PDB file of N, CA and C and ligand atoms in Angstrom:
ATOM      1  N   MET A  15      31.266  -1.136-132.146  1.00 56.00           N
ATOM      2  CA  MET A  15      30.715  -1.663-133.391  1.00 56.00           C
ATOM      3  C   MET A  15      29.204  -1.471-133.369  1.00 56.00           C
ATOM      4  N   ILE A  16      28.695  -1.006-134.470  1.00 60.00           N
ATOM      5  CA  ILE A  16      27.248  -0.811-134.586  1.00 60.00           C
ATOM      6  C   ILE A  16      26.621  -2.120-135.021  1.00 60.00           C
ATOM      7  N   SER A  17      25.750  -2.649-134.167  1.00 63.00           N
ATOM      8  CA  SER A  17      25.157  -3.946-134.487  1.00 63.00           C
ATOM      9  C   SER A  17      23.853  -3.806-135.256  1.00 63.00           C
ATOM     10  N   GLN A  18      23.264  -2.608-135.243  1.00 79.00           N
ATOM     11  CA  GLN A  18      22.028  -2.406-135.983  1.00 79.00           C
ATOM     12  C   GLN A  18      22.254  -1.380-137.072  1.00 79.00           C
ATOM     13  N   GLN A  19      21.542  -1.552-138.151  1.00 83.00           N
ATOM     14  CA  GLN A  19      21.623  -0.556-139.203  1.00 83.00           C
ATOM     15  C   GLN A  19      20.785   0.654-138.789  1.00 83.00           C
ATOM     16  N   LEU A  20      21.343   1.823-139.005  1.00 78.00           N
ATOM     17  CA  LEU A  20      20.631   3.041-138.641  1.00 78.00           C
ATOM     18  C   LEU A  20      19.452   3.251-139.578  1.00 78.00           C
ATOM     19  N   PRO A  21      18.367   3.861-139.092  1.00 80.00           N
ATOM     20  CA  PRO A  21      17.218   4.089-139.969  1.00 80.00           C
ATOM     21  C   PRO A  21      17.552   5.101-141.064  1.00 80.00           C
ATOM     22  N   GLN A  22      16.930   4.920-142.200  1.00 77.00           N
ATOM     23  CA  GLN A  22      17.125   5.859-143.302  1.00 77.00           C
ATOM     24  C   GLN A  22      16.359   7.146-143.013  1.00 77.00           C
ATOM     25  N   PRO A  23      16.955   8.309-143.314  1.00 74.00           N
ATOM     26  CA  PRO A  23      16.212   9.561-143.126  1.00 74.00           C
ATOM     27  C   PRO A  23      15.014   9.624-144.067  1.00 74.00           C
ATOM     28  N   GLY A  24      14.015  10.372-143.668  1.00 80.00           N
ATOM     29  CA  GLY A  24      12.821  10.524-144.490  1.00 80.00           C
ATOM     30  C   GLY A  24      13.078  11.414-145.678  1.00 80.00           C
ATOM     31  N   ASP A  25      12.062  11.573-146.486  1.00 85.00           N
ATOM     32  CA  ASP A  25      12.178  12.436-147.653  1.00 85.00           C
ATOM     33  C   ASP A  25      12.278  13.892-147.222  1.00 85.00           C
ATOM     34  N   GLY A  26      12.930  14.692-148.034  1.00 85.00           N
ATOM     35  CA  GLY A  26      13.028  16.121-147.798  1.00 85.00           C
ATOM     36  C   GLY A  26      11.755  16.817-148.270  1.00 85.00           C
ATOM     37  N   PRO A  27      11.795  18.146-148.342  1.00 89.00           N
ATOM     38  CA  PRO A  27      10.605  18.889-148.769  1.00 89.00           C
ATOM     39  C   PRO A  27      10.274  18.615-150.234  1.00 89.00           C
ATOM     40  N   ALA A  28       9.013  18.786-150.585  1.00 92.00           N
ATOM     41  CA  ALA A  28       8.613  18.675-151.990  1.00 92.00           C
ATOM     42  C   ALA A  28       9.214  19.848-152.756  1.00 92.00           C
ATOM     43  N   PRO A  29       9.818  19.594-153.900  1.00 92.00           N
ATOM     44  CA  PRO A  29      10.466  20.686-154.645  1.00 92.00           C
ATOM     45  C   PRO A  29       9.450  21.478-155.465  1.00 92.00           C
ATOM     46  N   ASP A  30       8.545  22.154-154.784  1.00 94.00           N
ATOM     47  CA  ASP A  30       7.448  22.841-155.469  1.00 94.00           C
ATOM     48  C   ASP A  30       7.575  24.359-155.440  1.00 94.00           C
ATOM     49  N   ARG A  31       8.730  24.870-155.045  1.00 94.00           N
ATOM     50  CA  ARG A  31       8.990  26.311-155.045  1.00 94.00           C
ATOM     51  C   ARG A  31      10.196  26.607-155.913  1.00 94.00           C
ATOM     52  N   PRO A  32      10.278  27.742-156.542  1.00 96.00           N
ATOM     53  CA  PRO A  32       9.328  28.844-156.506  1.00 96.00           C
ATOM     54  C   PRO A  32       8.079  28.522-157.333  1.00 96.00           C
ATOM     55  N   ARG A  33       7.000  29.192-156.982  1.00 93.00           N
ATOM     56  CA  ARG A  33       5.767  29.042-157.737  1.00 93.00           C
ATOM     57  C   ARG A  33       5.948  29.645-159.130  1.00 93.00           C
ATOM     58  N   ALA A  34       5.105  29.198-160.046  1.00 93.00           N
ATOM     59  CA  ALA A  34       5.180  29.720-161.414  1.00 93.00           C
ATOM     60  C   ALA A  34       4.891  31.215-161.420  1.00 93.00           C
ATOM     61  N   TYR A  35       5.698  31.961-162.161  1.00 90.00           N
ATOM     62  CA  TYR A  35       5.479  33.399-162.303  1.00 90.00           C
ATOM     63  C   TYR A  35       5.867  33.834-163.690  1.00 90.00           C
ATOM     64  N   PRO A  36       4.969  34.404-164.479  1.00 90.00           N
ATOM     65  CA  PRO A  36       3.528  34.518-164.218  1.00 90.00           C
ATOM     66  C   PRO A  36       2.885  33.137-164.115  1.00 90.00           C
ATOM     67  N   SER A  37       1.695  33.096-163.580  1.00 90.00           N
ATOM     68  CA  SER A  37       1.099  31.824-163.172  1.00 90.00           C
ATOM     69  C   SER A  37       0.840  30.866-164.326  1.00 90.00           C
ATOM     70  N   HIS A  38       0.740  31.361-165.565  1.00 93.00           N
ATOM     71  CA  HIS A  38       0.495  30.462-166.691  1.00 93.00           C
ATOM     72  C   HIS A  38       1.786  29.875-167.267  1.00 93.00           C
ATOM     73  N   GLU A  39       2.943  30.329-166.804  1.00 94.00           N
ATOM     74  CA  GLU A  39       4.230  29.818-167.291  1.00 94.00           C
ATOM     75  C   GLU A  39       4.622  28.562-166.516  1.00 94.00           C
ATOM     76  N   LYS A  40       5.565  27.805-167.090  1.00 96.00           N
ATOM     77  CA  LYS A  40       6.112  26.651-166.372  1.00 96.00           C
ATOM     78  C   LYS A  40       6.902  27.154-165.162  1.00 96.00           C
ATOM     79  N   PRO A  41       6.776  26.516-164.022  1.00 97.00           N
ATOM     80  CA  PRO A  41       7.546  26.974-162.859  1.00 97.00           C
ATOM     81  C   PRO A  41       9.024  26.594-162.988  1.00 97.00           C
ATOM     82  N   HIS A  42       9.888  27.405-162.416  1.00 98.00           N
ATOM     83  CA  HIS A  42      11.330  27.111-162.401  1.00 98.00           C
ATOM     84  C   HIS A  42      11.624  26.213-161.207  1.00 98.00           C
ATOM     85  N   THR A  43      11.032  25.048-161.236  1.00 97.00           N
ATOM     86  CA  THR A  43      11.231  24.048-160.178  1.00 97.00           C
ATOM     87  C   THR A  43      12.110  22.931-160.722  1.00 97.00           C
ATOM     88  N   PRO A  44      12.740  22.149-159.843  1.00 97.00           N
ATOM     89  CA  PRO A  44      13.674  21.129-160.314  1.00 97.00           C
ATOM     90  C   PRO A  44      12.965  19.920-160.918  1.00 97.00           C
ATOM     91  N   LEU A  45      13.581  19.381-161.971  1.00 96.00           N
ATOM     92  CA  LEU A  45      13.135  18.156-162.596  1.00 96.00           C
ATOM     93  C   LEU A  45      14.028  17.046-162.059  1.00 96.00           C
ATOM     94  N   ARG A  46      13.438  16.174-161.293  1.00 94.00           N
ATOM     95  CA  ARG A  46      14.199  15.105-160.668  1.00 94.00           C
ATOM     96  C   ARG A  46      14.236  13.887-161.572  1.00 94.00           C
ATOM     97  N   PRO A  47      15.261  13.083-161.500  1.00 94.00           N
ATOM     98  CA  PRO A  47      16.401  13.119-160.571  1.00 94.00           C
ATOM     99  C   PRO A  47      17.618  13.880-161.110  1.00 94.00           C
ATOM    100  N   MET A  48      17.470  14.567-162.254  1.00 95.00           N
ATOM    101  CA  MET A  48      18.636  15.259-162.808  1.00 95.00           C
ATOM    102  C   MET A  48      18.875  16.611-162.142  1.00 95.00           C
ATOM    103  N   TRP A  49      17.865  17.165-161.539  1.00 96.00           N
ATOM    104  CA  TRP A  49      17.953  18.466-160.872  1.00 96.00           C
ATOM    105  C   TRP A  49      18.316  19.573-161.848  1.00 96.00           C
ATOM    106  N   CYS A  50      17.653  19.535-163.009  1.00 97.00           N
ATOM    107  CA  CYS A  50      17.718  20.676-163.907  1.00 97.00           C
ATOM    108  C   CYS A  50      16.356  21.371-163.837  1.00 97.00           C
ATOM    109  N   CYS A  51      16.319  22.617-164.272  1.00 98.00           N
ATOM    110  CA  CYS A  51      15.093  23.392-164.187  1.00 98.00           C
ATOM    111  C   CYS A  51      14.096  22.910-165.247  1.00 98.00           C
ATOM    112  N   ARG A  52      12.840  22.697-164.828  1.00 96.00           N
ATOM    113  CA  ARG A  52      11.855  22.198-165.783  1.00 96.00           C
ATOM    114  C   ARG A  52      11.387  23.295-166.756  1.00 96.00           C
ATOM    115  N   ALA A  53      11.691  24.549-166.477  1.00 97.00           N
ATOM    116  CA  ALA A  53      11.291  25.634-167.375  1.00 97.00           C
ATOM    117  C   ALA A  53      12.396  25.999-168.353  1.00 97.00           C
ATOM    118  N   CYS A  54      13.638  26.106-167.885  1.00 97.00           N
ATOM    119  CA  CYS A  54      14.713  26.600-168.747  1.00 97.00           C
ATOM    120  C   CYS A  54      15.823  25.577-168.982  1.00 97.00           C
ATOM    121  N   GLY A  55      15.859  24.484-168.245  1.00 97.00           N
ATOM    122  CA  GLY A  55      16.836  23.423-168.479  1.00 97.00           C
ATOM    123  C   GLY A  55      18.192  23.621-167.829  1.00 97.00           C
ATOM    124  N   HIS A  56      18.415  24.754-167.172  1.00 98.00           N
ATOM    125  CA  HIS A  56      19.694  24.980-166.502  1.00 98.00           C
ATOM    126  C   HIS A  56      19.738  24.206-165.183  1.00 98.00           C
ATOM    127  N   PRO A  57      20.946  24.007-164.643  1.00 97.00           N
ATOM    128  CA  PRO A  57      21.033  23.354-163.330  1.00 97.00           C
ATOM    129  C   PRO A  57      20.213  24.137-162.307  1.00 97.00           C
ATOM    130  N   TRP A  58      19.420  23.398-161.515  1.00 97.00           N
ATOM    131  CA  TRP A  58      18.576  24.043-160.524  1.00 97.00           C
ATOM    132  C   TRP A  58      19.353  24.281-159.234  1.00 97.00           C
ATOM    133  N   PRO A  59      19.188  25.415-158.556  1.00 97.00           N
ATOM    134  CA  PRO A  59      18.319  26.536-158.867  1.00 97.00           C
ATOM    135  C   PRO A  59      18.924  27.460-159.928  1.00 97.00           C
ATOM    136  N   CYS A  60      18.207  27.643-161.020  1.00 98.00           N
ATOM    137  CA  CYS A  60      18.652  28.529-162.100  1.00 98.00           C
ATOM    138  C   CYS A  60      18.562  29.981-161.611  1.00 98.00           C
ATOM    139  N   ALA A  61      19.026  30.898-162.425  1.00 97.00           N
ATOM    140  CA  ALA A  61      19.024  32.317-162.033  1.00 97.00           C
ATOM    141  C   ALA A  61      17.603  32.801-161.727  1.00 97.00           C
ATOM    142  N   MET A  62      16.634  32.415-162.567  1.00 97.00           N
ATOM    143  CA  MET A  62      15.261  32.862-162.321  1.00 97.00           C
ATOM    144  C   MET A  62      14.696  32.227-161.054  1.00 97.00           C
ATOM    145  N   ALA A  63      14.996  30.970-160.802  1.00 97.00           N
ATOM    146  CA  ALA A  63      14.520  30.331-159.572  1.00 97.00           C
ATOM    147  C   ALA A  63      15.083  31.049-158.340  1.00 97.00           C
ATOM    148  N   ARG A  64      16.345  31.451-158.396  1.00 96.00           N
ATOM    149  CA  ARG A  64      16.950  32.158-157.259  1.00 96.00           C
ATOM    150  C   ARG A  64      16.257  33.500-157.017  1.00 96.00           C
ATOM    151  N   ILE A  65      15.975  34.208-158.092  1.00 96.00           N
ATOM    152  CA  ILE A  65      15.283  35.494-157.935  1.00 96.00           C
ATOM    153  C   ILE A  65      13.896  35.277-157.344  1.00 96.00           C
ATOM    154  N   LEU A  66      13.160  34.304-157.904  1.00 97.00           N
ATOM    155  CA  LEU A  66      11.793  34.070-157.431  1.00 97.00           C
ATOM    156  C   LEU A  66      11.776  33.550-155.990  1.00 97.00           C
ATOM    157  N   LEU A  67      12.754  32.726-155.633  1.00 96.00           N
ATOM    158  CA  LEU A  67      12.832  32.243-154.250  1.00 96.00           C
ATOM    159  C   LEU A  67      13.124  33.393-153.285  1.00 96.00           C
ATOM    160  N   LYS A  68      14.022  34.307-153.692  1.00 94.00           N
ATOM    161  CA  LYS A  68      14.318  35.463-152.834  1.00 94.00           C
ATOM    162  C   LYS A  68      13.066  36.293-152.604  1.00 94.00           C
ATOM    163  N   VAL A  69      12.267  36.467-153.645  1.00 95.00           N
ATOM    164  CA  VAL A  69      11.033  37.248-153.511  1.00 95.00           C
ATOM    165  C   VAL A  69      10.020  36.485-152.656  1.00 95.00           C
ATOM    166  N   GLU A  70       9.864  35.195-152.945  1.00 95.00           N
ATOM    167  CA  GLU A  70       8.854  34.396-152.240  1.00 95.00           C
ATOM    168  C   GLU A  70       9.161  34.257-150.749  1.00 95.00           C
ATOM    169  N   TYR A  71      10.432  34.198-150.419  1.00 94.00           N
ATOM    170  CA  TYR A  71      10.838  34.027-149.017  1.00 94.00           C
ATOM    171  C   TYR A  71      11.415  35.330-148.452  1.00 94.00           C
ATOM    172  N   ASP A  72      10.967  36.463-148.952  1.00 92.00           N
ATOM    173  CA  ASP A  72      11.537  37.748-148.570  1.00 92.00           C
ATOM    174  C   ASP A  72      11.534  37.967-147.059  1.00 92.00           C
ATOM    175  N   HIS A  73      10.476  37.573-146.378  1.00 90.00           N
ATOM    176  CA  HIS A  73      10.387  37.782-144.924  1.00 90.00           C
ATOM    177  C   HIS A  73      10.529  36.469-144.157  1.00 90.00           C
ATOM    178  N   ASN A  74      11.083  35.456-144.804  1.00 93.00           N
ATOM    179  CA  ASN A  74      11.211  34.147-144.156  1.00 93.00           C
ATOM    180  C   ASN A  74      12.526  33.502-144.582  1.00 93.00           C
ATOM    181  N   GLU A  75      13.634  34.127-144.215  1.00 91.00           N
ATOM    182  CA  GLU A  75      14.940  33.599-144.609  1.00 91.00           C
ATOM    183  C   GLU A  75      15.233  32.256-143.961  1.00 91.00           C
ATOM    184  N   ILE A  76      14.729  32.043-142.770  1.00 91.00           N
ATOM    185  CA  ILE A  76      14.927  30.744-142.123  1.00 91.00           C
ATOM    186  C   ILE A  76      14.177  29.664-142.904  1.00 91.00           C
ATOM    187  N   GLY A  77      12.961  29.987-143.333  1.00 93.00           N
ATOM    188  CA  GLY A  77      12.202  29.036-144.147  1.00 93.00           C
ATOM    189  C   GLY A  77      12.925  28.717-145.448  1.00 93.00           C
ATOM    190  N   LEU A  78      13.526  29.728-146.058  1.00 95.00           N
ATOM    191  CA  LEU A  78      14.293  29.490-147.287  1.00 95.00           C
ATOM    192  C   LEU A  78      15.491  28.594-147.003  1.00 95.00           C
ATOM    193  N   SER A  79      16.171  28.817-145.902  1.00 93.00           N
ATOM    194  CA  SER A  79      17.345  27.993-145.593  1.00 93.00           C
ATOM    195  C   SER A  79      16.929  26.547-145.338  1.00 93.00           C
ATOM    196  N   ILE A  80      15.812  26.334-144.674  1.00 93.00           N
ATOM    197  CA  ILE A  80      15.337  24.969-144.422  1.00 93.00           C
ATOM    198  C   ILE A  80      14.957  24.301-145.743  1.00 93.00           C
ATOM    199  N   TYR A  81      14.256  25.038-146.588  1.00 96.00           N
ATOM    200  CA  TYR A  81      13.848  24.499-147.890  1.00 96.00           C
ATOM    201  C   TYR A  81      15.079  24.115-148.718  1.00 96.00           C
ATOM    202  N   LEU A  82      16.051  25.015-148.815  1.00 96.00           N
ATOM    203  CA  LEU A  82      17.233  24.753-149.632  1.00 96.00           C
ATOM    204  C   LEU A  82      18.080  23.623-149.057  1.00 96.00           C
ATOM    205  N   ALA A  83      18.219  23.581-147.756  1.00 95.00           N
ATOM    206  CA  ALA A  83      19.001  22.502-147.148  1.00 95.00           C
ATOM    207  C   ALA A  83      18.319  21.152-147.381  1.00 95.00           C
ATOM    208  N   GLY A  84      17.002  21.124-147.319  1.00 95.00           N
ATOM    209  CA  GLY A  84      16.278  19.890-147.591  1.00 95.00           C
ATOM    210  C   GLY A  84      16.448  19.439-149.030  1.00 95.00           C
ATOM    211  N   LEU A  85      16.407  20.382-149.956  1.00 97.00           N
ATOM    212  CA  LEU A  85      16.594  20.017-151.361  1.00 97.00           C
ATOM    213  C   LEU A  85      18.047  19.659-151.651  1.00 97.00           C
ATOM    214  N   PHE A  86      18.976  20.262-150.938  1.00 96.00           N
ATOM    215  CA  PHE A  86      20.387  19.891-151.057  1.00 96.00           C
ATOM    216  C   PHE A  86      20.548  18.408-150.706  1.00 96.00           C
ATOM    217  N   TYR A  87      19.899  17.981-149.650  1.00 94.00           N
ATOM    218  CA  TYR A  87      19.931  16.580-149.237  1.00 94.00           C
ATOM    219  C   TYR A  87      19.302  15.681-150.307  1.00 94.00           C
ATOM    220  N   GLU A  88      18.142  16.076-150.791  1.00 95.00           N
ATOM    221  CA  GLU A  88      17.460  15.273-151.807  1.00 95.00           C
ATOM    222  C   GLU A  88      18.284  15.196-153.094  1.00 95.00           C
ATOM    223  N   ALA A  89      18.853  16.310-153.513  1.00 95.00           N
ATOM    224  CA  ALA A  89      19.652  16.328-154.743  1.00 95.00           C
ATOM    225  C   ALA A  89      20.905  15.477-154.591  1.00 95.00           C
ATOM    226  N   THR A  90      21.534  15.555-153.431  1.00 94.00           N
ATOM    227  CA  THR A  90      22.725  14.740-153.198  1.00 94.00           C
ATOM    228  C   THR A  90      22.383  13.262-153.346  1.00 94.00           C
ATOM    229  N   ARG A  91      21.279  12.865-152.751  1.00 92.00           N
ATOM    230  CA  ARG A  91      20.859  11.462-152.832  1.00 92.00           C
ATOM    231  C   ARG A  91      20.573  11.068-154.281  1.00 92.00           C
ATOM    232  N   ASP A  92      19.814  11.884-155.005  1.00 93.00           N
ATOM    233  CA  ASP A  92      19.474  11.562-156.397  1.00 93.00           C
ATOM    234  C   ASP A  92      20.709  11.531-157.288  1.00 93.00           C
ATOM    235  N   LEU A  93      21.552  12.556-157.179  1.00 94.00           N
ATOM    236  CA  LEU A  93      22.681  12.671-158.112  1.00 94.00           C
ATOM    237  C   LEU A  93      23.733  11.593-157.870  1.00 94.00           C
ATOM    238  N   TYR A  94      23.908  11.178-156.630  1.00 93.00           N
ATOM    239  CA  TYR A  94      24.867  10.099-156.381  1.00 93.00           C
ATOM    240  C   TYR A  94      24.300   8.741-156.765  1.00 93.00           C
ATOM    241  N   ARG A  95      22.979   8.601-156.737  1.00 92.00           N
ATOM    242  CA  ARG A  95      22.389   7.361-157.256  1.00 92.00           C
ATOM    243  C   ARG A  95      22.533   7.296-158.769  1.00 92.00           C
ATOM    244  N   LEU A  96      22.357   8.433-159.432  1.00 93.00           N
ATOM    245  CA  LEU A  96      22.497   8.467-160.884  1.00 93.00           C
ATOM    246  C   LEU A  96      23.924   8.194-161.329  1.00 93.00           C
ATOM    247  N   ASN A  97      24.879   8.702-160.577  1.00 92.00           N
ATOM    248  CA  ASN A  97      26.274   8.626-160.986  1.00 92.00           C
ATOM    249  C   ASN A  97      27.150   8.362-159.764  1.00 92.00           C
ATOM    250  N   PRO A  98      27.127   7.109-159.266  1.00 90.00           N
ATOM    251  CA  PRO A  98      27.823   6.828-157.997  1.00 90.00           C
ATOM    252  C   PRO A  98      29.340   6.940-158.080  1.00 90.00           C
ATOM    253  N   ASP A  99      29.924   6.809-159.261  1.00 91.00           N
ATOM    254  CA  ASP A  99      31.384   6.837-159.362  1.00 91.00           C
ATOM    255  C   ASP A  99      31.956   8.221-159.636  1.00 91.00           C
ATOM    256  N   ASP A 100      31.144   9.089-160.196  1.00 89.00           N
ATOM    257  CA  ASP A 100      31.678  10.389-160.592  1.00 89.00           C
ATOM    258  C   ASP A 100      30.653  11.493-160.328  1.00 89.00           C
ATOM    259  N   GLY A 101      30.043  11.461-159.160  1.00 84.00           N
ATOM    260  CA  GLY A 101      29.054  12.470-158.822  1.00 84.00           C
ATOM    261  C   GLY A 101      29.704  13.796-158.499  1.00 84.00           C
ATOM    262  N   PRO A 102      28.910  14.845-158.389  1.00 89.00           N
ATOM    263  CA  PRO A 102      29.473  16.162-158.069  1.00 89.00           C
ATOM    264  C   PRO A 102      30.052  16.192-156.655  1.00 89.00           C
ATOM    265  N   ALA A 103      31.058  17.037-156.467  1.00 92.00           N
ATOM    266  CA  ALA A 103      31.702  17.158-155.156  1.00 92.00           C
ATOM    267  C   ALA A 103      30.704  17.756-154.157  1.00 92.00           C
ATOM    268  N   PRO A 104      30.750  17.313-152.910  1.00 92.00           N
ATOM    269  CA  PRO A 104      29.839  17.867-151.900  1.00 92.00           C
ATOM    270  C   PRO A 104      29.912  19.388-151.804  1.00 92.00           C
ATOM    271  N   ARG A 105      31.108  19.943-151.898  1.00 94.00           N
ATOM    272  CA  ARG A 105      31.249  21.402-151.827  1.00 94.00           C
ATOM    273  C   ARG A 105      30.519  22.077-152.990  1.00 94.00           C
ATOM    274  N   THR A 106      30.629  21.488-154.160  1.00 95.00           N
ATOM    275  CA  THR A 106      29.960  22.034-155.339  1.00 95.00           C
ATOM    276  C   THR A 106      28.447  22.035-155.138  1.00 95.00           C
ATOM    277  N   LEU A 107      27.925  20.941-154.626  1.00 96.00           N
ATOM    278  CA  LEU A 107      26.479  20.870-154.395  1.00 96.00           C
ATOM    279  C   LEU A 107      26.042  21.845-153.312  1.00 96.00           C
ATOM    280  N   PHE A 108      26.833  21.970-152.252  1.00 95.00           N
ATOM    281  CA  PHE A 108      26.478  22.904-151.179  1.00 95.00           C
ATOM    282  C   PHE A 108      26.443  24.333-151.712  1.00 95.00           C
ATOM    283  N   THR A 109      27.452  24.692-152.502  1.00 95.00           N
ATOM    284  CA  THR A 109      27.484  26.036-153.085  1.00 95.00           C
ATOM    285  C   THR A 109      26.283  26.261-153.992  1.00 95.00           C
ATOM    286  N   ARG A 110      25.960  25.264-154.782  1.00 96.00           N
ATOM    287  CA  ARG A 110      24.853  25.387-155.743  1.00 96.00           C
ATOM    288  C   ARG A 110      23.505  25.497-155.052  1.00 96.00           C
ATOM    289  N   PHE A 111      23.282  24.733-154.007  1.00 96.00           N
ATOM    290  CA  PHE A 111      21.956  24.666-153.408  1.00 96.00           C
ATOM    291  C   PHE A 111      21.768  25.590-152.214  1.00 96.00           C
ATOM    292  N   VAL A 112      22.797  25.800-151.420  1.00 94.00           N
ATOM    293  CA  VAL A 112      22.606  26.485-150.137  1.00 94.00           C
ATOM    294  C   VAL A 112      23.366  27.800-150.042  1.00 94.00           C
ATOM    295  N   ALA A 113      24.613  27.831-150.466  1.00 92.00           N
ATOM    296  CA  ALA A 113      25.492  28.972-150.150  1.00 92.00           C
ATOM    297  C   ALA A 113      25.137  30.253-150.893  1.00 92.00           C
ATOM    298  N   TRP A 114      24.343  30.183-151.951  1.00 91.00           N
ATOM    299  CA  TRP A 114      24.012  31.388-152.706  1.00 91.00           C
ATOM    300  C   TRP A 114      22.975  32.250-151.997  1.00 91.00           C
ATOM    301  N   ALA A 115      22.257  31.696-151.069  1.00 86.00           N
ATOM    302  CA  ALA A 115      21.060  32.348-150.526  1.00 86.00           C
ATOM    303  C   ALA A 115      21.410  33.613-149.758  1.00 86.00           C
ATOM    304  N   PRO A 116      20.492  34.563-149.711  1.00 76.00           N
ATOM    305  CA  PRO A 116      20.804  35.873-149.120  1.00 76.00           C
ATOM    306  C   PRO A 116      21.091  35.831-147.632  1.00 76.00           C
ATOM    307  N   TYR A 117      20.574  34.835-146.917  1.00 66.00           N
ATOM    308  CA  TYR A 117      20.807  34.804-145.472  1.00 66.00           C
ATOM    309  C   TYR A 117      22.252  34.502-145.129  1.00 66.00           C
ATOM    310  N   ARG A 118      23.039  34.084-146.134  1.00 58.00           N
ATOM    311  CA  ARG A 118      24.449  33.767-145.892  1.00 58.00           C
ATOM    312  C   ARG A 118      25.303  35.034-145.881  1.00 58.00           C
ATOM    313  N   ARG A 119      24.726  36.141-146.294  1.00 56.00           N
ATOM    314  CA  ARG A 119      25.500  37.380-146.369  1.00 56.00           C
ATOM    315  C   ARG A 119      24.938  38.377-145.353  1.00 56.00           C
ATOM    316  N   PRO A 120      25.813  39.204-144.762  1.00 62.00           N
ATOM    317  CA  PRO A 120      25.288  40.227-143.841  1.00 62.00           C
ATOM    318  C   PRO A 120      24.439  41.241-144.589  1.00 62.00           C
ATOM    319  N   ARG A 121      23.397  41.704-143.916  1.00 60.00           N
ATOM    320  CA  ARG A 121      22.545  42.725-144.522  1.00 60.00           C
ATOM    321  C   ARG A 121      23.290  44.050-144.575  1.00 60.00           C
ATOM    322  N   PRO A 122      23.121  44.811-145.660  1.00 67.00           N
ATOM    323  CA  PRO A 122      23.795  46.115-145.758  1.00 67.00           C
ATOM    324  C   PRO A 122      23.211  47.112-144.782  1.00 67.00           C
TER     325      PRO A 122
HETATM  326 ZN1   ZN B 201      14.832  27.929-164.766  1.00 84.00          ZN
END
């Protein structure tokens, strides 16, 4: 039996990527706590965010995986707080946030 409550994990990474492109446009970053794109309104990461993230992390796939996994954690926490009875399935969130990334596929 656990007699002490475990400490809460800290916050994940700041959702500040991808950077705005072109720089005067709104960035395709997530709008919390709904996790929709603040530029186009689609579920984040939207198609443009995925393209820009691939370019931004072109030589740092490990960094991209850490960033996405951290945001997956943050989104899970936010979305289940918003809708504790009918939140998205964990598999759905994992596919949306982490599984799309290029490091998950073998290089040609
Ligand atoms: Zn977008």
